[in-house]
Amino acid sequence: MRLLQRHLCTIAMSLVAVCSAHAATLVEPTLHIKPAASGVGRVALTLDACDGQTDTRILSALVENKIPATIFVTGIWLKRNAAAVEIMRAHPDLFELENHGGRHIPAVDSPQKIYGIKSAGSPDAVLAEVESGAAALARTGEPAPKWFRGATAEYSPSAIAMIRKLGFKIAGFSINGDGGSLLGAKETARRIAAAKDGDVIISHINQPTHAAGEGVVQGLLALKAKGVTFVRLDDADGTGNHGTTD
Ligand SMILES: [Zn+2]
């Protein structure tokens, strides 16, 4: 019996050791914008362009319905989607392009995997990801980005402090619209249509073959029909937790 106890204790101790070796707990910051003083309310739509292609269902719907959006682009997406970038640049009143990193690597400065994606793994690699994303945007002639959102939208607290020192605000969100673009059209539409005054929606504009994209359009049109005002992050007073905006 005593032997068993000692054995269990050893297991417990090694579990503690494993947990503490797993570096800092990651955070997924939230972001809200200042609610409207009157009317139905205002909502910020943010769309990530991680890699891959462009969901023209969403891009066309934004242009046709004059819905402003903040697009978080990576260096790799910018390289492969020149036509979409042209459309966005032709509508500066609608599209604000911000920094989603150079190579879509999570801004986590210890080695680990997040949703199966390898983290940057060191402070230097986090800096390289943030700075190369900003440089890629500068090369397209876009204004210098002011907001950063890392791949997977999860961060180590020390990486958040570093990114803030570089002068970027970090864009969390309050409504996960498309579940990483993996949700069905109906559920995506339901989540987006449920946005309330002050919410910041996150979805994806880089997965043209996913059903979620259709739901993004439906949800946005439902909000527009309700009379919701869409604002971009630069035009709104955004407040995030975990030291991401203050
Ligand atoms: Zn992404």
CSV table of C-alpha atoms and ligand atoms in Angstrom, one decimal:
chain,number,residue,atom,x,y,z
A,1,MET,CA,0.0,0.0,0.0
A,2,ARG,CA,2.8,2.4,1.0
A,3,LEU,CA,4.6,1.4,-2.1
A,4,LEU,CA,1.5,2.3,-4.2
A,5,GLN,CA,1.2,5.6,-2.5
A,6,ARG,CA,4.8,6.5,-3.2
A,7,HIS,CA,4.3,5.4,-6.8
A,8,LEU,CA,1.2,7.6,-7.2
A,9,CYS,CA,3.1,10.5,-5.6
A,10,THR,CA,5.9,10.1,-8.1
A,11,ILE,CA,3.4,10.2,-11.0
A,12,ALA,CA,1.8,13.3,-9.6
A,13,MET,CA,5.2,15.0,-9.2
A,14,SER,CA,6.2,14.2,-12.8
A,15,LEU,CA,2.9,15.6,-14.1
A,16,VAL,CA,3.6,18.9,-12.3
A,17,ALA,CA,7.0,18.9,-13.9
A,18,VAL,CA,5.6,18.3,-17.3
A,19,CYS,CA,3.1,21.1,-16.9
A,20,SER,CA,5.6,23.7,-15.7
A,21,ALA,CA,7.9,22.7,-18.6
A,22,HIS,CA,5.1,23.7,-20.9
A,23,ALA,CA,6.0,27.4,-20.6
A,24,ALA,CA,3.6,30.2,-20.2
A,25,THR,CA,-0.2,29.7,-20.4
A,26,LEU,CA,-1.4,31.1,-23.6
A,27,VAL,CA,-4.0,33.8,-23.8
A,28,GLU,CA,-6.7,34.5,-26.4
A,29,PRO,CA,-7.4,38.2,-25.9
A,30,THR,CA,-10.9,39.7,-26.4
A,31,LEU,CA,-11.5,43.0,-28.2
A,32,HIS,CA,-14.6,45.3,-28.0
A,33,ILE,CA,-15.2,48.6,-29.7
A,34,LYS,CA,-17.0,51.5,-28.0
A,35,PRO,CA,-20.7,51.0,-28.3
A,36,ALA,CA,-22.7,53.5,-30.4
A,37,ALA,CA,-24.2,56.4,-28.6
A,38,SER,CA,-27.6,55.8,-30.3
A,39,GLY,CA,-29.3,53.6,-32.9
A,40,VAL,CA,-29.0,49.9,-33.5
A,41,GLY,CA,-25.3,49.8,-32.7
A,42,ARG,CA,-22.0,49.3,-34.4
A,43,VAL,CA,-19.9,46.2,-35.0
A,44,ALA,CA,-16.3,45.8,-36.3
A,45,LEU,CA,-15.8,43.0,-38.9
A,46,THR,CA,-12.3,41.6,-39.0
A,47,LEU,CA,-11.3,39.0,-41.6
A,48,ASP,CA,-8.1,37.0,-41.6
A,49,ALA,CA,-6.3,36.2,-44.8
A,50,CYS,CA,-3.9,33.6,-43.4
A,51,ASP,CA,-2.6,31.9,-46.5
A,52,GLY,CA,-4.3,30.2,-49.5
A,53,GLN,CA,-6.7,32.1,-51.7
A,54,THR,CA,-9.5,34.7,-51.6
A,55,ASP,CA,-13.1,34.0,-50.9
A,56,THR,CA,-14.6,36.2,-53.6
A,57,ARG,CA,-18.1,35.5,-52.2
A,58,ILE,CA,-17.2,37.6,-49.2
A,59,LEU,CA,-15.1,40.2,-51.0
A,60,SER,CA,-17.8,40.8,-53.6
A,61,ALA,CA,-20.5,41.0,-50.9
A,62,LEU,CA,-18.5,43.6,-49.0
A,63,VAL,CA,-18.0,45.8,-52.1
A,64,GLU,CA,-21.6,45.5,-53.3
A,65,ASN,CA,-23.1,46.2,-49.9
A,66,LYS,CA,-20.5,48.8,-48.9
A,67,ILE,CA,-19.6,47.0,-45.7
A,68,PRO,CA,-16.3,48.2,-44.3
A,69,ALA,CA,-13.9,45.6,-42.9
A,70,THR,CA,-10.4,45.3,-41.4
A,71,ILE,CA,-8.5,42.6,-43.2
A,72,PHE,CA,-5.6,40.9,-41.5
A,73,VAL,CA,-3.2,39.8,-44.2
A,74,THR,CA,0.0,37.8,-44.1
A,75,GLY,CA,3.1,38.2,-46.3
A,76,ILE,CA,2.4,34.8,-47.9
A,77,TRP,CA,-1.2,35.7,-48.7
A,78,LEU,CA,-0.3,39.1,-50.2
A,79,LYS,CA,2.1,37.4,-52.6
A,80,ARG,CA,-0.5,35.0,-54.0
A,81,ASN,CA,-3.5,37.2,-54.1
A,82,ALA,CA,-2.6,40.3,-56.1
A,83,ALA,CA,-6.0,40.6,-57.8
A,84,ALA,CA,-7.8,40.7,-54.4
A,85,VAL,CA,-5.3,43.2,-53.0
A,86,GLU,CA,-6.0,45.4,-56.1
A,87,ILE,CA,-9.8,45.3,-55.4
A,88,MET,CA,-9.2,46.2,-51.7
A,89,ARG,CA,-6.8,49.0,-52.6
A,90,ALA,CA,-9.4,50.4,-55.1
A,91,HIS,CA,-11.8,50.8,-52.2
A,92,PRO,CA,-9.8,52.5,-49.4
A,93,ASP,CA,-13.1,53.7,-47.9
A,94,LEU,CA,-14.0,50.0,-47.2
A,95,PHE,CA,-10.8,48.1,-46.6
A,96,GLU,CA,-8.2,48.6,-43.9
A,97,LEU,CA,-5.3,46.2,-44.2
A,98,GLU,CA,-3.5,45.2,-41.1
A,99,ASN,CA,-0.7,42.8,-40.0
A,100,HIS,CA,-1.3,39.1,-39.7
A,101,GLY,CA,2.4,38.3,-39.7
A,102,GLY,CA,4.9,37.4,-42.4
A,103,ARG,CA,4.5,33.7,-42.5
A,104,HIS,CA,1.4,32.9,-40.4
A,105,ILE,CA,3.4,31.7,-37.4
A,106,PRO,CA,1.8,32.0,-33.9
A,107,ALA,CA,3.2,34.8,-31.8
A,108,VAL,CA,4.3,32.5,-28.9
A,109,ASP,CA,7.9,32.8,-27.8
A,110,SER,CA,8.3,29.3,-26.4
A,111,PRO,CA,8.3,26.2,-28.6
A,112,GLN,CA,4.9,24.5,-28.7
A,113,LYS,CA,2.1,23.7,-31.0
A,114,ILE,CA,-1.2,25.6,-31.2
A,115,TYR,CA,-4.0,23.9,-33.2
A,116,GLY,CA,-1.3,21.9,-34.8
A,117,ILE,CA,0.7,24.9,-35.9
A,118,LYS,CA,4.3,25.3,-34.6
A,119,SER,CA,4.8,28.5,-32.6
A,120,ALA,CA,7.5,31.0,-33.4
A,121,GLY,CA,9.3,29.5,-30.4
A,122,SER,CA,11.6,32.4,-29.4
A,123,PRO,CA,11.4,36.2,-28.8
A,124,ASP,CA,13.5,36.8,-32.0
A,125,ALA,CA,11.2,34.6,-34.1
A,126,VAL,CA,8.1,36.5,-32.8
A,127,LEU,CA,9.8,39.8,-33.7
A,128,ALA,CA,10.6,38.5,-37.2
A,129,GLU,CA,7.0,37.3,-37.8
A,130,VAL,CA,5.6,40.7,-36.8
A,131,GLU,CA,8.1,42.9,-38.6
A,132,SER,CA,8.1,40.8,-41.8
A,133,GLY,CA,4.3,41.1,-41.9
A,134,ALA,CA,4.5,44.9,-41.6
A,135,ALA,CA,7.2,45.0,-44.3
A,136,ALA,CA,5.1,42.9,-46.7
A,137,LEU,CA,2.3,45.4,-46.3
A,138,ALA,CA,4.6,48.4,-46.8
A,139,ARG,CA,5.8,46.8,-50.1
A,140,THR,CA,2.2,46.9,-51.5
A,141,GLY,CA,2.1,50.7,-50.8
A,142,GLU,CA,-0.4,50.3,-48.0
A,143,PRO,CA,-0.2,52.7,-45.0
A,144,ALA,CA,1.8,51.3,-42.1
A,145,PRO,CA,-0.3,48.8,-40.1
A,146,LYS,CA,-1.3,49.8,-36.6
A,147,TRP,CA,-2.9,46.5,-35.5
A,148,PHE,CA,-1.4,43.0,-35.3
A,149,ARG,CA,-3.2,39.7,-35.0
A,150,GLY,CA,-1.0,36.6,-34.7
A,151,ALA,CA,-1.8,33.2,-36.4
A,152,THR,CA,-4.3,31.3,-34.2
A,153,ALA,CA,-5.0,34.5,-32.2
A,154,GLU,CA,-3.3,33.0,-29.2
A,155,TYR,CA,-0.2,34.6,-27.5
A,156,SER,CA,2.2,34.2,-24.7
A,157,PRO,CA,1.9,37.2,-22.4
A,158,SER,CA,5.6,38.0,-23.0
A,159,ALA,CA,5.0,38.1,-26.7
A,160,ILE,CA,2.1,40.5,-26.2
A,161,ALA,CA,4.4,42.9,-24.3
A,162,MET,CA,7.0,42.6,-27.1
A,163,ILE,CA,4.5,43.4,-29.9
A,164,ARG,CA,3.1,46.3,-27.9
A,165,LYS,CA,6.7,47.7,-27.6
A,166,LEU,CA,6.9,47.6,-31.5
A,167,GLY,CA,3.9,50.0,-31.5
A,168,PHE,CA,1.2,47.6,-32.6
A,169,LYS,CA,-2.2,47.1,-30.8
A,170,ILE,CA,-3.2,43.5,-30.7
A,171,ALA,CA,-6.5,42.6,-32.2
A,172,GLY,CA,-8.5,40.1,-30.2
A,173,PHE,CA,-12.2,39.6,-30.9
A,174,SER,CA,-15.5,39.1,-29.1
A,175,ILE,CA,-17.4,36.8,-31.6
A,176,ASN,CA,-15.8,33.8,-33.3
A,177,GLY,CA,-17.9,33.9,-36.4
A,178,ASP,CA,-16.7,31.0,-38.4
A,179,GLY,CA,-14.7,28.8,-36.0
A,180,GLY,CA,-11.5,29.0,-38.0
A,181,SER,CA,-13.6,28.7,-41.2
A,182,LEU,CA,-14.6,25.2,-40.2
A,183,LEU,CA,-18.2,25.8,-39.3
A,184,GLY,CA,-21.2,25.2,-41.6
A,185,ALA,CA,-22.9,28.0,-43.3
A,186,LYS,CA,-25.9,28.0,-41.0
A,187,GLU,CA,-24.0,28.2,-37.8
A,188,THR,CA,-21.7,30.8,-39.1
A,189,ALA,CA,-24.6,33.0,-40.2
A,190,ARG,CA,-26.3,32.5,-36.9
A,191,ARG,CA,-23.2,33.6,-34.9
A,192,ILE,CA,-22.5,36.7,-37.0
A,193,ALA,CA,-26.1,37.8,-37.1
A,194,ALA,CA,-26.2,37.6,-33.3
A,195,ALA,CA,-23.5,40.3,-33.0
A,196,LYS,CA,-24.4,43.1,-30.6
A,197,ASP,CA,-23.4,46.8,-30.3
A,198,GLY,CA,-19.6,46.9,-29.6
A,199,ASP,CA,-18.8,43.4,-30.8
A,200,VAL,CA,-15.7,42.6,-32.9
A,201,ILE,CA,-16.3,39.6,-35.2
A,202,ILE,CA,-13.5,37.4,-36.5
A,203,SER,CA,-13.9,35.2,-39.6
A,204,HIS,CA,-11.8,34.2,-42.6
A,205,ILE,CA,-11.6,35.5,-46.2
A,206,ASN,CA,-9.0,33.0,-47.5
A,207,GLN,CA,-11.1,29.7,-47.8
A,208,PRO,CA,-13.2,30.0,-50.9
A,209,THR,CA,-14.2,26.3,-50.9
A,210,HIS,CA,-15.5,26.2,-47.3
A,211,ALA,CA,-19.2,26.5,-46.5
A,212,ALA,CA,-18.5,29.0,-43.7
A,213,GLY,CA,-17.9,31.7,-46.3
A,214,GLU,CA,-21.5,31.6,-47.5
A,215,GLY,CA,-22.6,31.9,-43.8
A,216,VAL,CA,-20.3,34.9,-43.4
A,217,VAL,CA,-22.2,36.7,-46.2
A,218,GLN,CA,-25.6,35.7,-44.9
A,219,GLY,CA,-24.8,36.8,-41.4
A,220,LEU,CA,-23.4,40.2,-42.5
A,221,LEU,CA,-26.4,40.9,-44.7
A,222,ALA,CA,-28.7,40.1,-41.7
A,223,LEU,CA,-26.8,42.6,-39.6
A,224,LYS,CA,-27.0,45.2,-42.3
A,225,ALA,CA,-30.7,44.7,-42.7
A,226,LYS,CA,-31.1,45.3,-38.9
A,227,GLY,CA,-29.4,48.7,-39.5
A,228,VAL,CA,-26.1,47.8,-37.7
A,229,THR,CA,-23.2,50.2,-38.6
A,230,PHE,CA,-19.9,48.5,-39.6
A,231,VAL,CA,-16.7,50.2,-38.5
A,232,ARG,CA,-13.0,49.4,-39.1
A,233,LEU,CA,-10.6,49.1,-36.2
A,234,ASP,CA,-8.9,52.4,-37.1
A,235,ASP,CA,-12.2,54.2,-36.9
A,236,ALA,CA,-13.2,52.7,-33.5
A,237,ASP,CA,-12.1,52.9,-30.0
A,238,GLY,CA,-11.1,49.3,-29.3
A,239,THR,CA,-10.4,48.0,-25.9
A,240,GLY,CA,-8.8,44.6,-25.3
A,241,ASN,CA,-7.8,42.6,-22.3
A,242,HIS,CA,-4.4,41.2,-21.3
A,243,GLY,CA,-2.7,44.5,-22.1
A,244,THR,CA,-3.4,44.3,-25.8
A,245,THR,CA,-4.5,47.9,-26.4
A,246,ASP,CA,-3.6,50.0,-23.4
B,1,ZN,ZN,-4.7,33.3,-39.6
